[in-house]
Coordinates of N, CA and C and ligand atoms in Angstrom, one line a residue:
M1 N 157.0 214.9 236.0 CA 156.0 215.5 236.8 C 156.0 217.0 236.6
V2 N 154.9 217.6 236.8 CA 154.8 219.1 236.6 C 155.3 219.7 237.9
S3 N 156.3 220.6 237.8 CA 156.7 221.4 238.9 C 156.0 222.7 238.8
G4 N 155.0 223.0 239.7 CA 154.2 224.2 239.6 C 155.0 225.4 239.8
T5 N 154.5 226.5 239.3 CA 155.2 227.8 239.7 C 154.8 228.1 241.1
D6 N 155.5 229.1 241.7 CA 155.2 229.5 243.0 C 153.7 229.8 243.2
D7 N 153.1 230.5 242.2 CA 151.7 230.9 242.3 C 150.8 229.7 242.4
E8 N 151.1 228.6 241.6 CA 150.3 227.5 241.5 C 150.4 226.7 242.9
T9 N 151.6 226.5 243.3 CA 151.8 225.7 244.6 C 151.1 226.4 245.7
R10 N 151.1 227.7 245.7 CA 150.4 228.5 246.8 C 148.9 228.4 246.6
A11 N 148.4 228.4 245.4 CA 147.0 228.5 245.2 C 146.3 227.1 245.3
A12 N 147.0 226.1 244.9 CA 146.3 224.8 244.8 C 145.7 224.3 246.2
P13 N 146.5 224.2 247.3 CA 145.9 223.6 248.5 C 144.7 224.5 249.1
A14 N 144.7 225.7 248.8 CA 143.6 226.6 249.3 C 142.2 226.2 248.8
R15 N 142.2 225.7 247.6 CA 140.9 225.4 246.9 C 140.5 224.0 247.2
T16 N 139.2 223.7 247.5 CA 138.7 222.4 247.7 C 138.8 221.7 246.3
P17 N 139.5 220.6 246.2 CA 139.6 220.0 244.8 C 138.2 219.6 244.3
W18 N 138.1 219.7 243.0 CA 136.9 219.3 242.3 C 136.8 217.8 242.4
R19 N 135.7 217.2 242.8 CA 135.6 215.8 243.2 C 134.6 215.0 242.3
A20 N 135.2 214.0 241.7 CA 134.4 213.1 240.9 C 134.2 211.8 241.5
T21 N 133.0 211.3 241.5 CA 132.7 209.9 242.0 C 132.0 209.2 240.8
V22 N 132.5 208.0 240.4 CA 131.9 207.3 239.3 C 131.4 206.0 239.8
L23 N 130.1 205.7 239.5 CA 129.5 204.4 239.9 C 129.5 203.6 238.6
T24 N 130.1 202.4 238.7 CA 130.3 201.6 237.4 C 130.4 200.1 237.8
L25 N 130.2 199.3 236.8 CA 130.5 197.9 237.0 C 131.9 197.6 236.6
Y26 N 132.6 198.5 236.0 CA 134.0 198.3 235.5 C 134.9 199.4 236.0
P27 N 135.2 199.4 237.3 CA 136.1 200.5 237.9 C 137.5 200.5 237.3
E28 N 137.9 199.3 236.8 CA 139.2 199.2 236.2 C 139.4 200.1 234.9
M29 N 138.3 200.6 234.4 CA 138.4 201.5 233.2 C 138.8 202.9 233.6
F30 N 139.0 203.2 234.9 CA 139.3 204.5 235.4 C 140.6 204.5 236.1
P31 N 141.5 205.5 236.2 CA 141.3 206.8 235.4 C 141.5 206.6 233.9
G32 N 142.2 205.5 233.5 CA 142.3 205.3 232.0 C 142.9 206.6 231.4
P33 N 142.2 207.1 230.3 CA 142.7 208.2 229.6 C 142.7 209.5 230.4
V34 N 142.0 209.6 231.5 CA 142.1 210.9 232.3 C 143.2 210.8 233.3
G35 N 144.0 209.7 233.3 CA 145.1 209.5 234.2 C 146.4 209.9 233.5
V36 N 146.4 210.4 232.3 CA 147.6 210.9 231.6 C 147.4 212.3 231.2
S37 N 148.6 212.9 230.7 CA 148.6 214.2 230.2 C 148.0 215.3 231.1
L38 N 147.3 216.3 230.5 CA 146.8 217.4 231.3 C 146.0 217.0 232.5
A39 N 145.0 216.1 232.3 CA 144.1 215.7 233.3 C 144.8 214.8 234.4
G40 N 145.7 214.0 233.9 CA 146.5 213.1 234.8 C 147.4 213.9 235.7
D41 N 148.1 214.9 235.1 CA 149.0 215.7 235.9 C 148.2 216.5 236.9
A42 N 147.0 217.0 236.5 CA 146.2 217.7 237.5 C 145.7 216.8 238.6
L43 N 145.5 215.5 238.3 CA 145.0 214.5 239.3 C 146.1 214.3 240.3
S44 N 147.4 214.1 239.8 CA 148.5 213.9 240.8 C 148.8 215.2 241.5
R45 N 148.5 216.4 241.0 CA 148.7 217.6 241.7 C 147.6 217.9 242.7
G46 N 146.6 217.1 242.7 CA 145.5 217.3 243.7 C 144.5 218.3 243.3
L47 N 144.5 218.8 242.0 CA 143.5 219.8 241.6 C 142.1 219.2 241.4
W48 N 142.1 217.9 241.3 CA 140.8 217.2 241.3 C 141.0 215.8 241.8
S49 N 139.9 215.1 242.2 CA 140.1 213.8 242.7 C 139.0 212.9 242.0
L50 N 139.4 211.6 242.0 CA 138.5 210.6 241.3 C 138.3 209.4 242.2
E51 N 137.1 209.1 242.5 CA 136.7 207.9 243.3 C 135.8 207.0 242.4
T52 N 136.2 205.7 242.3 CA 135.3 204.8 241.6 C 134.6 203.9 242.6
R53 N 133.3 203.6 242.4 CA 132.6 202.7 243.2 C 132.0 201.6 242.4
N54 N 132.2 200.4 242.8 CA 131.7 199.3 242.0 C 130.2 199.0 242.4
I55 N 129.3 199.1 241.4 CA 127.9 198.9 241.7 C 127.7 197.5 242.2
R56 N 128.6 196.6 241.7 CA 128.5 195.2 242.1 C 128.6 194.9 243.6
D57 N 129.2 195.8 244.3 CA 129.4 195.7 245.7 C 128.0 195.7 246.4
H58 N 127.0 196.3 245.7 CA 125.6 196.3 246.2 C 124.7 195.3 245.6
G59 N 125.3 194.4 244.8 CA 124.6 193.3 244.1 C 123.9 192.4 245.1
L60 N 123.0 191.6 244.6 CA 122.2 190.7 245.5 C 122.6 189.3 245.4
G61 N 122.6 188.6 246.6 CA 122.8 187.2 246.6 C 124.2 186.8 246.4
R62 N 124.3 185.5 246.3 CA 125.7 184.9 246.2 C 126.4 185.4 244.9
H63 N 125.6 185.6 243.9 CA 126.2 186.1 242.6 C 126.3 187.6 242.5
R64 N 125.9 188.3 243.5 CA 125.9 189.8 243.5 C 125.2 190.3 242.2
A65 N 124.0 189.8 242.0 CA 123.3 190.2 240.8 C 122.9 191.7 240.9
V66 N 123.1 192.4 239.7 CA 122.8 193.8 239.6 C 121.7 194.1 238.6
D67 N 121.3 193.1 237.8 CA 120.4 193.3 236.7 C 119.3 192.2 236.7
D68 N 118.3 192.5 236.0 CA 117.2 191.5 235.8 C 116.5 191.7 234.5
T69 N 115.6 190.8 234.2 CA 114.9 190.9 232.9 C 113.9 192.0 232.9
P70 N 113.6 192.6 231.8 CA 112.6 193.7 231.8 C 111.2 193.3 231.9
F71 N 110.4 193.9 232.8 CA 109.0 193.7 232.8 C 108.4 194.1 231.5
G72 N 107.4 193.3 231.0 CA 106.9 193.6 229.7 C 107.6 192.9 228.6
G73 N 108.7 192.2 228.9 CA 109.4 191.4 227.9 C 110.4 192.3 227.1
G74 N 111.0 191.6 226.2 CA 112.0 192.3 225.3 C 113.4 191.8 225.7
P75 N 114.3 192.2 224.8 CA 115.7 191.6 224.9 C 116.5 192.3 226.0
G76 N 117.5 191.7 226.5 CA 118.5 192.3 227.4 C 118.1 192.4 228.8
M77 N 118.9 193.0 229.6 CA 118.8 193.1 231.0 C 118.8 194.6 231.4
V78 N 118.2 194.8 232.6 CA 118.0 196.2 233.1 C 118.7 196.2 234.5
L79 N 119.4 197.3 234.7 CA 120.0 197.5 236.1 C 118.9 197.8 237.1
R80 N 118.9 197.1 238.2 CA 117.9 197.1 239.2 C 117.9 198.5 239.9
A81 N 116.7 199.0 240.2 CA 116.6 200.3 240.9 C 117.1 200.2 242.3
D82 N 116.8 199.0 243.0 CA 117.2 198.9 244.4 C 118.7 198.8 244.5
V83 N 119.4 198.1 243.6 CA 120.8 197.9 243.7 C 121.5 199.3 243.4
L84 N 121.1 199.9 242.3 CA 121.7 201.2 241.9 C 121.5 202.2 243.0
A85 N 120.3 202.3 243.6 CA 120.0 203.3 244.6 C 120.9 203.1 245.8
A86 N 121.1 201.8 246.2 CA 122.0 201.5 247.3 C 123.4 202.0 247.0
A87 N 123.9 201.8 245.8 CA 125.2 202.2 245.4 C 125.3 203.7 245.5
I88 N 124.3 204.4 245.0 CA 124.3 205.9 245.0 C 124.2 206.4 246.4
D89 N 123.4 205.8 247.3 CA 123.3 206.3 248.6 C 124.6 206.1 249.4
A90 N 125.3 205.0 249.1 CA 126.5 204.7 249.8 C 127.6 205.7 249.4
A91 N 127.5 206.2 248.2 CA 128.5 207.1 247.6 C 128.2 208.6 248.0
T92 N 127.0 208.9 248.4 CA 126.6 210.3 248.6 C 126.1 210.5 250.0
P93 N 127.0 210.9 250.9 CA 126.5 211.2 252.3 C 125.6 212.4 252.3
A94 N 124.7 212.5 253.3 CA 123.8 213.7 253.4 C 124.6 215.0 253.2
G95 N 124.0 215.9 252.4 CA 124.7 217.2 252.3 C 125.6 217.3 251.1
D96 N 125.8 216.1 250.4 CA 126.6 216.1 249.2 C 125.8 216.8 248.1
C97 N 126.2 218.0 247.7 CA 125.3 218.7 246.7 C 125.8 218.6 245.3
R98 N 126.7 217.7 245.0 CA 127.2 217.5 243.6 C 126.1 217.0 242.7
P99 N 126.0 217.5 241.5 CA 125.0 217.0 240.6 C 125.2 215.5 240.3
R100 N 124.1 214.8 240.1 CA 124.2 213.4 239.9 C 123.8 213.1 238.4
L101 N 124.8 212.8 237.7 CA 124.6 212.6 236.2 C 124.4 211.1 235.9
L102 N 123.4 210.8 235.1 CA 123.3 209.4 234.6 C 123.6 209.5 233.1
M103 N 124.6 208.7 232.7 CA 125.0 208.6 231.3 C 123.9 207.9 230.6
S104 N 123.3 208.6 229.5 CA 122.1 208.0 228.9 C 122.0 208.6 227.5
P105 N 121.8 207.8 226.5 CA 121.5 208.3 225.1 C 120.2 209.1 225.0
R106 N 119.4 209.0 226.0 CA 118.1 209.8 226.0 C 118.3 211.1 226.8
G107 N 119.5 211.3 227.3 CA 119.7 212.5 228.1 C 119.8 213.8 227.2
R108 N 120.0 214.9 227.9 CA 120.2 216.2 227.2 C 121.6 216.1 226.6
P109 N 121.8 216.4 225.4 CA 123.1 216.4 224.8 C 124.1 217.3 225.5
L110 N 125.3 216.8 225.8 CA 126.3 217.6 226.5 C 126.7 218.8 225.6
T111 N 126.9 220.0 226.3 CA 127.4 221.1 225.6 C 128.5 221.7 226.4
Q112 N 129.3 222.6 225.7 CA 130.4 223.3 226.4 C 129.9 224.1 227.5
K113 N 128.6 224.7 227.4 CA 128.0 225.5 228.4 C 127.8 224.6 229.7
R114 N 127.2 223.5 229.5 CA 127.0 222.6 230.7 C 128.3 222.1 231.3
V115 N 129.3 221.9 230.4 CA 130.7 221.5 230.9 C 131.2 222.6 231.8
R116 N 131.1 223.8 231.3 CA 131.6 225.0 232.1 C 130.9 225.1 233.4
E117 N 129.6 224.9 233.5 CA 128.9 224.9 234.7 C 129.4 223.8 235.7
L118 N 129.5 222.6 235.1 CA 129.9 221.5 236.0 C 131.3 221.7 236.5
A119 N 132.2 222.2 235.7 CA 133.6 222.5 236.1 C 133.7 223.6 237.2
A120 N 132.7 224.5 237.2 CA 132.7 225.6 238.1 C 132.1 225.2 239.5
G121 N 131.5 224.0 239.5 CA 130.8 223.5 240.7 C 131.8 222.7 241.6
P122 N 131.2 222.0 242.6 CA 132.0 221.2 243.5 C 132.5 219.9 242.9
G123 N 131.9 219.4 241.8 CA 132.3 218.1 241.2 C 131.1 217.4 240.6
V124 N 131.2 216.1 240.4 CA 130.1 215.4 239.9 C 130.0 214.0 240.5
I125 N 128.8 213.4 240.4 CA 128.6 212.0 240.7 C 128.1 211.4 239.4
M126 N 128.7 210.4 238.8 CA 128.3 209.9 237.5 C 128.0 208.4 237.6
V127 N 126.8 208.1 237.1 CA 126.3 206.7 237.1 C 126.4 206.2 235.7
C128 N 127.2 205.1 235.5 CA 127.4 204.5 234.2 C 126.4 203.3 234.0
G129 N 125.5 203.4 233.1 CA 124.6 202.3 232.8 C 125.4 201.2 232.0
R130 N 124.7 200.0 231.9 CA 125.2 198.9 231.1 C 123.9 198.2 230.6
F131 N 124.1 197.2 229.8 CA 123.0 196.4 229.3 C 122.0 197.3 228.6
E132 N 120.7 197.1 228.8 CA 119.7 197.9 228.1 C 119.5 199.3 228.8
G133 N 120.1 199.4 230.0 CA 119.9 200.7 230.7 C 119.5 200.4 232.1
V134 N 119.0 201.5 232.8 CA 118.6 201.3 234.2 C 117.1 201.4 234.4
D135 N 116.6 200.8 235.5 CA 115.2 200.9 235.9 C 114.8 202.4 236.0
E136 N 113.8 202.8 235.3 CA 113.4 204.2 235.2 C 113.1 204.8 236.5
R137 N 112.7 204.0 237.5 CA 112.3 204.6 238.8 C 113.4 205.3 239.6
V138 N 114.7 204.8 239.3 CA 115.8 205.3 240.1 C 116.2 206.7 239.6
V139 N 115.8 207.0 238.3 CA 116.1 208.3 237.8 C 115.5 209.4 238.6
E140 N 114.2 209.2 238.8 CA 113.4 210.1 239.6 C 113.7 210.0 241.1
G141 N 113.7 208.8 241.5 CA 113.9 208.5 243.0 C 115.2 209.0 243.5
R142 N 116.2 209.2 242.7 CA 117.5 209.7 243.2 C 117.9 210.9 242.4
N143 N 117.0 211.5 241.7 CA 117.2 212.8 241.1 C 118.4 212.8 240.2
L144 N 118.4 211.9 239.2 CA 119.5 211.8 238.3 C 119.2 212.7 237.1
E145 N 120.3 213.4 236.6 CA 120.2 214.2 235.4 C 120.8 213.4 234.3
E146 N 119.9 213.1 233.3 CA 120.4 212.2 232.2 C 121.2 213.1 231.2
V147 N 122.4 212.6 230.9 CA 123.3 213.3 230.0 C 123.7 212.4 228.8
S148 N 123.6 212.9 227.6 CA 124.1 212.1 226.4 C 125.3 212.8 225.9
I149 N 126.2 212.0 225.3 CA 127.4 212.6 224.7 C 127.2 212.5 223.1
G150 N 126.1 212.1 222.7 CA 125.9 212.2 221.2 C 124.8 211.2 220.8
D151 N 124.4 211.3 219.5 CA 123.3 210.5 219.0 C 123.9 209.1 218.5
Y152 N 124.4 208.3 219.3 CA 124.8 207.0 219.0 C 124.8 206.2 220.3
I153 N 124.9 204.9 220.2 CA 124.8 204.0 221.3 C 126.1 203.4 221.7
L154 N 126.5 203.6 222.9 CA 127.7 203.0 223.5 C 127.3 201.7 224.2
S155 N 128.3 200.8 224.5 CA 127.9 199.6 225.2 C 127.8 199.9 226.7
G156 N 128.3 201.0 227.2 CA 128.2 201.3 228.6 C 128.5 202.8 228.8
G157 N 128.2 203.3 230.0 CA 128.3 204.7 230.3 C 129.7 205.1 230.6
E158 N 130.7 204.2 230.7 CA 132.0 204.5 231.2 C 132.7 205.5 230.2
M159 N 132.6 205.2 228.9 CA 133.3 206.1 228.0 C 132.7 207.5 228.0
A160 N 131.4 207.6 228.2 CA 130.7 208.9 228.3 C 131.2 209.6 229.5
A161 N 131.3 208.9 230.6 CA 131.8 209.5 231.9 C 133.2 210.0 231.7
L162 N 134.1 209.3 231.0 CA 135.5 209.7 230.7 C 135.5 211.0 229.9
V163 N 134.6 211.0 228.9 CA 134.5 212.2 228.0 C 134.1 213.4 228.9
I164 N 133.1 213.3 229.7 CA 132.7 214.4 230.5 C 133.8 214.8 231.5
L165 N 134.5 213.9 232.1 CA 135.6 214.2 233.0 C 136.7 215.0 232.3
D166 N 137.0 214.5 231.1 CA 138.1 215.1 230.3 C 137.7 216.6 230.0
A167 N 136.5 216.8 229.6 CA 136.0 218.1 229.2 C 136.0 219.0 230.4
C168 N 135.6 218.5 231.6 CA 135.5 219.4 232.8 C 136.8 219.7 233.4
V169 N 137.7 218.7 233.5 CA 138.9 218.8 234.2 C 139.8 219.9 233.6
R170 N 139.8 220.0 232.3 CA 140.7 221.0 231.7 C 140.3 222.4 232.0
L171 N 139.1 222.6 232.5 CA 138.6 223.9 232.8 C 138.8 224.3 234.3
I172 N 139.2 223.3 235.1 CA 139.4 223.6 236.5 C 140.6 224.6 236.6
P173 N 140.4 225.6 237.4 CA 141.4 226.6 237.5 C 142.8 226.0 237.9
G174 N 143.8 226.4 237.1 CA 145.2 225.9 237.4 C 145.5 224.7 236.6
V175 N 144.5 224.0 235.9 CA 144.9 222.8 235.1 C 145.6 223.2 233.8
M176 N 145.0 224.2 233.1 CA 145.6 224.6 231.9 C 146.6 225.7 232.1
G177 N 147.7 225.7 231.6 CA 148.7 226.8 231.8 C 148.1 228.1 231.5
A178 N 147.9 228.4 230.2 CA 147.4 229.7 229.8 C 145.9 229.7 229.7
F179 N 145.3 230.5 230.6 CA 143.8 230.5 230.6 C 143.2 230.8 229.3
T180 N 143.9 231.7 228.5 CA 143.3 232.2 227.2 C 143.1 231.0 226.3
S181 N 143.9 229.9 226.4 CA 143.7 228.8 225.5 C 142.4 228.2 225.6
A182 N 141.6 228.4 226.7 CA 140.3 227.8 226.8 C 139.3 228.8 226.1
G183 N 139.5 230.1 226.3 CA 138.5 231.1 225.9 C 138.2 231.2 224.4
E184 N 139.2 230.8 223.6 CA 139.1 231.0 222.1 C 138.6 229.8 221.4
E185 N 138.5 228.7 222.1 CA 138.2 227.5 221.4 C 136.8 227.4 220.8
S186 N 136.7 226.3 219.9 CA 135.4 226.1 219.3 C 134.3 226.0 220.4
F187 N 133.1 226.6 220.1 CA 132.0 226.6 220.9 C 132.0 227.7 222.0
E188 N 133.2 228.1 222.4 CA 133.3 229.1 223.5 C 132.6 230.4 223.2
N189 N 132.6 230.8 221.9 CA 132.0 232.0 221.5 C 130.9 231.7 220.5
G190 N 130.4 230.5 220.5 CA 129.3 230.1 219.6 C 129.7 229.9 218.2
L191 N 131.1 229.8 218.0 CA 131.6 229.6 216.6 C 132.6 228.4 216.7
L192 N 132.9 227.8 215.5 CA 134.0 226.9 215.4 C 135.3 227.7 215.3
E193 N 136.4 227.1 215.7 CA 137.6 227.8 215.8 C 138.2 228.0 214.4
Y194 N 139.0 229.1 214.2 CA 139.8 229.4 213.0 C 140.9 228.3 212.8
P195 N 141.4 228.2 211.6 CA 142.5 227.2 211.4 C 143.8 227.6 212.0
H196 N 144.6 226.6 212.4 CA 145.9 226.9 213.0 C 147.0 226.5 212.0
Y197 N 148.2 227.2 212.1 CA 149.4 226.8 211.3 C 150.6 227.0 212.2
T198 N 151.6 226.1 211.9 CA 152.9 226.3 212.6 C 154.0 226.0 211.6
R199 N 155.3 226.0 212.0 CA 156.4 225.7 211.0 C 156.2 224.3 210.4
P200 N 156.7 224.0 209.3 CA 157.4 225.0 208.4 C 156.4 225.9 207.6
R201 N 156.9 227.0 207.2 CA 156.1 228.0 206.5 C 155.6 227.5 205.2
S202 N 156.4 226.6 204.6 CA 155.9 226.0 203.3 C 156.1 224.5 203.5
W203 N 155.0 223.7 203.2 CA 155.0 222.3 203.3 C 154.3 221.6 202.1
E204 N 155.0 220.8 201.4 CA 154.5 220.1 200.2 C 153.8 221.1 199.3
G205 N 154.4 222.2 199.1 CA 153.8 223.2 198.2 C 152.7 224.1 198.8
R206 N 152.4 223.8 200.0 CA 151.3 224.6 200.6 C 151.9 225.6 201.6
D207 N 151.5 226.9 201.4 CA 152.1 228.0 202.2 C 151.1 228.4 203.3
V208 N 151.7 228.8 204.4 CA 150.9 229.4 205.5 C 150.3 230.7 205.0
P209 N 149.0 231.0 205.2 CA 148.4 232.2 204.7 C 149.2 233.4 205.1
E210 N 149.4 234.3 204.1 CA 150.3 235.4 204.2 C 150.0 236.3 205.4
V211 N 148.7 236.5 205.6 CA 148.2 237.4 206.7 C 148.9 237.1 208.0
L212 N 149.1 235.8 208.3 CA 149.6 235.4 209.6 C 151.1 235.7 209.8
M213 N 151.7 236.1 208.6 CA 153.1 236.5 208.7 C 153.3 238.0 208.8
S214 N 152.1 238.7 208.7 CA 152.2 240.1 208.5 C 152.6 240.9 209.8
G215 N 152.4 240.3 210.9 CA 152.7 241.0 212.2 C 151.6 242.0 212.5
D216 N 150.6 242.2 211.7 CA 149.5 243.1 211.9 C 148.4 242.5 212.7
H217 N 148.4 242.7 214.0 CA 147.5 241.9 214.8 C 146.0 242.2 214.6
G218 N 145.7 243.4 214.2 CA 144.3 243.8 213.8 C 143.9 243.0 212.6
R219 N 144.7 242.9 211.6 CA 144.4 242.2 210.4 C 144.2 240.7 210.7
I220 N 145.2 240.2 211.5 CA 145.1 238.7 211.9 C 143.8 238.4 212.6
E221 N 143.5 239.3 213.5 CA 142.2 239.0 214.3 C 141.0 239.0 213.4
R222 N 141.0 240.0 212.4 CA 139.8 240.1 211.5 C 139.8 238.8 210.6
W223 N 141.0 238.4 210.1 CA 141.0 237.2 209.3 C 140.5 236.0 210.0
R224 N 141.0 235.8 211.3 CA 140.6 234.7 212.1 C 139.1 234.7 212.3
R225 N 138.5 235.8 212.6 CA 137.1 235.9 212.9 C 136.3 235.6 211.6
Q226 N 136.8 236.0 210.5 CA 136.1 235.8 209.2 C 136.2 234.3 208.9
Q227 N 137.4 233.7 209.2 CA 137.5 232.2 208.9 C 136.6 231.4 209.8
S228 N 136.5 231.8 211.1 CA 135.6 231.2 212.1 C 134.2 231.2 211.6
L229 N 133.8 232.4 211.1 CA 132.4 232.5 210.6 C 132.2 231.6 209.4
A230 N 133.1 231.6 208.5 CA 132.9 230.9 207.2 C 132.8 229.4 207.5
I231 N 133.7 228.9 208.4 CA 133.8 227.5 208.7 C 132.5 227.1 209.5
T232 N 132.0 227.9 210.4 CA 130.8 227.6 211.1 C 129.6 227.6 210.2
R233 N 129.5 228.6 209.3 CA 128.4 228.7 208.3 C 128.4 227.4 207.5
E234 N 129.5 227.0 207.1 CA 129.6 225.8 206.2 C 129.3 224.5 206.9
R235 N 129.9 224.3 208.1 CA 129.8 223.0 208.8 C 128.7 222.9 209.8
R236 N 128.4 224.0 210.5 CA 127.5 224.0 211.6 C 126.6 225.2 211.6
P237 N 125.8 225.3 210.5 CA 124.9 226.5 210.5 C 123.9 226.6 211.7
D238 N 123.7 225.4 212.3 CA 122.8 225.4 213.5 C 123.4 226.2 214.7
L239 N 124.7 226.3 214.8 CA 125.4 227.1 215.8 C 125.1 228.6 215.6
L240 N 125.1 229.0 214.3 CA 124.8 230.4 214.0 C 123.4 230.7 214.3
A241 N 122.5 229.8 213.9 CA 121.1 230.0 214.1 C 120.8 230.1 215.6
A242 N 121.5 229.3 216.4 CA 121.3 229.3 217.9 C 121.7 230.6 218.6
S243 N 122.8 231.2 218.0 CA 123.3 232.4 218.7 C 122.8 233.7 218.1
G244 N 121.9 233.6 217.1 CA 121.4 234.8 216.5 C 122.4 235.3 215.4
P245 N 122.1 236.4 214.7 CA 122.9 236.9 213.7 C 124.3 237.3 214.2
A246 N 125.3 236.7 213.6 CA 126.7 236.9 214.1 C 127.3 238.1 213.4
Ligands
SAH301 N1 118.8 200.6 225.4 C1 119.3 201.9 225.6 C2 120.8 202.0 225.3 C3 121.6 201.3 226.4 S1 123.3 201.4 226.1 C4 118.6 202.9 224.6 O1 118.2 202.4 223.5 O2 118.4 204.1 224.9 C5 124.0 201.0 227.7 C6 124.4 202.2 228.5 O3 125.5 202.9 227.8 C7 123.4 203.2 228.9 O4 122.7 202.9 230.0 C8 124.2 204.5 229.1 O5 124.7 204.5 230.4 C9 125.4 204.3 228.2 N2 125.3 205.0 226.9 C10 125.1 204.5 225.7 N3 125.0 205.5 224.7 C11 125.3 206.7 225.4 C12 125.4 208.0 224.9 N4 125.2 208.4 223.7 N5 125.6 209.0 225.9 C13 125.8 208.6 227.2 N6 125.7 207.3 227.6 C14 125.4 206.4 226.8

């Protein structure tokens, strides 16, 4: 377990913990990967909290049905608006101002900027779709913000919710030891990160770039910046175009 420094143990209880509520048909998938390492330690230190709610608890009839066939025909099943709305309403008392995210491949693609905003807020409510998706009316009726984690189709929203949780939690104050380790990373300054090296200095005939051994911090910083630019230009020219001339 992490034994916090005096600073951390004093600061932690003063802050209202960042609060995540996940609506899912598979609550057993949580906390899963966010229950270990950095995010997991922060969870047990009370820096954030995670509540899962089973959508099935609001299902209809003896079989607790949550889905039905699509109007207009077509394959698959659709999560019912009435069932999902009941689950959302039960999870969100009046005055709960957390953003309500719906995991959706049609959503706005997740960015580090949005992650930073979410992490700075009170927390999130996340709705995980399954089957063909959710009845369109609940998106508007419950003011859901559709978020995508990339241009591919998952079988359910749970993995997307875990991705968003992981990305947000590491930015909650006190979660990462050295704050600087967040500021320099890929996307934080509109660029991909420079390459890293550690011991041994020589490995299978490959040497660590000489500049990193120079002890000349100005030179090292210039080299890293130039590497960042070159890698971004080669792999993600769209990032450079988005941030203007670098
Ligand atoms: N028929 C839908 C895909 C449904 S996939 C379509 O073509 O758009 C089932 C569920 O998985 C979705 O409701 C959503 O919650 C989740 N999901 C799938 N891909 C996702 C992605 N790229 N980002 C976020 N959530 C996704």
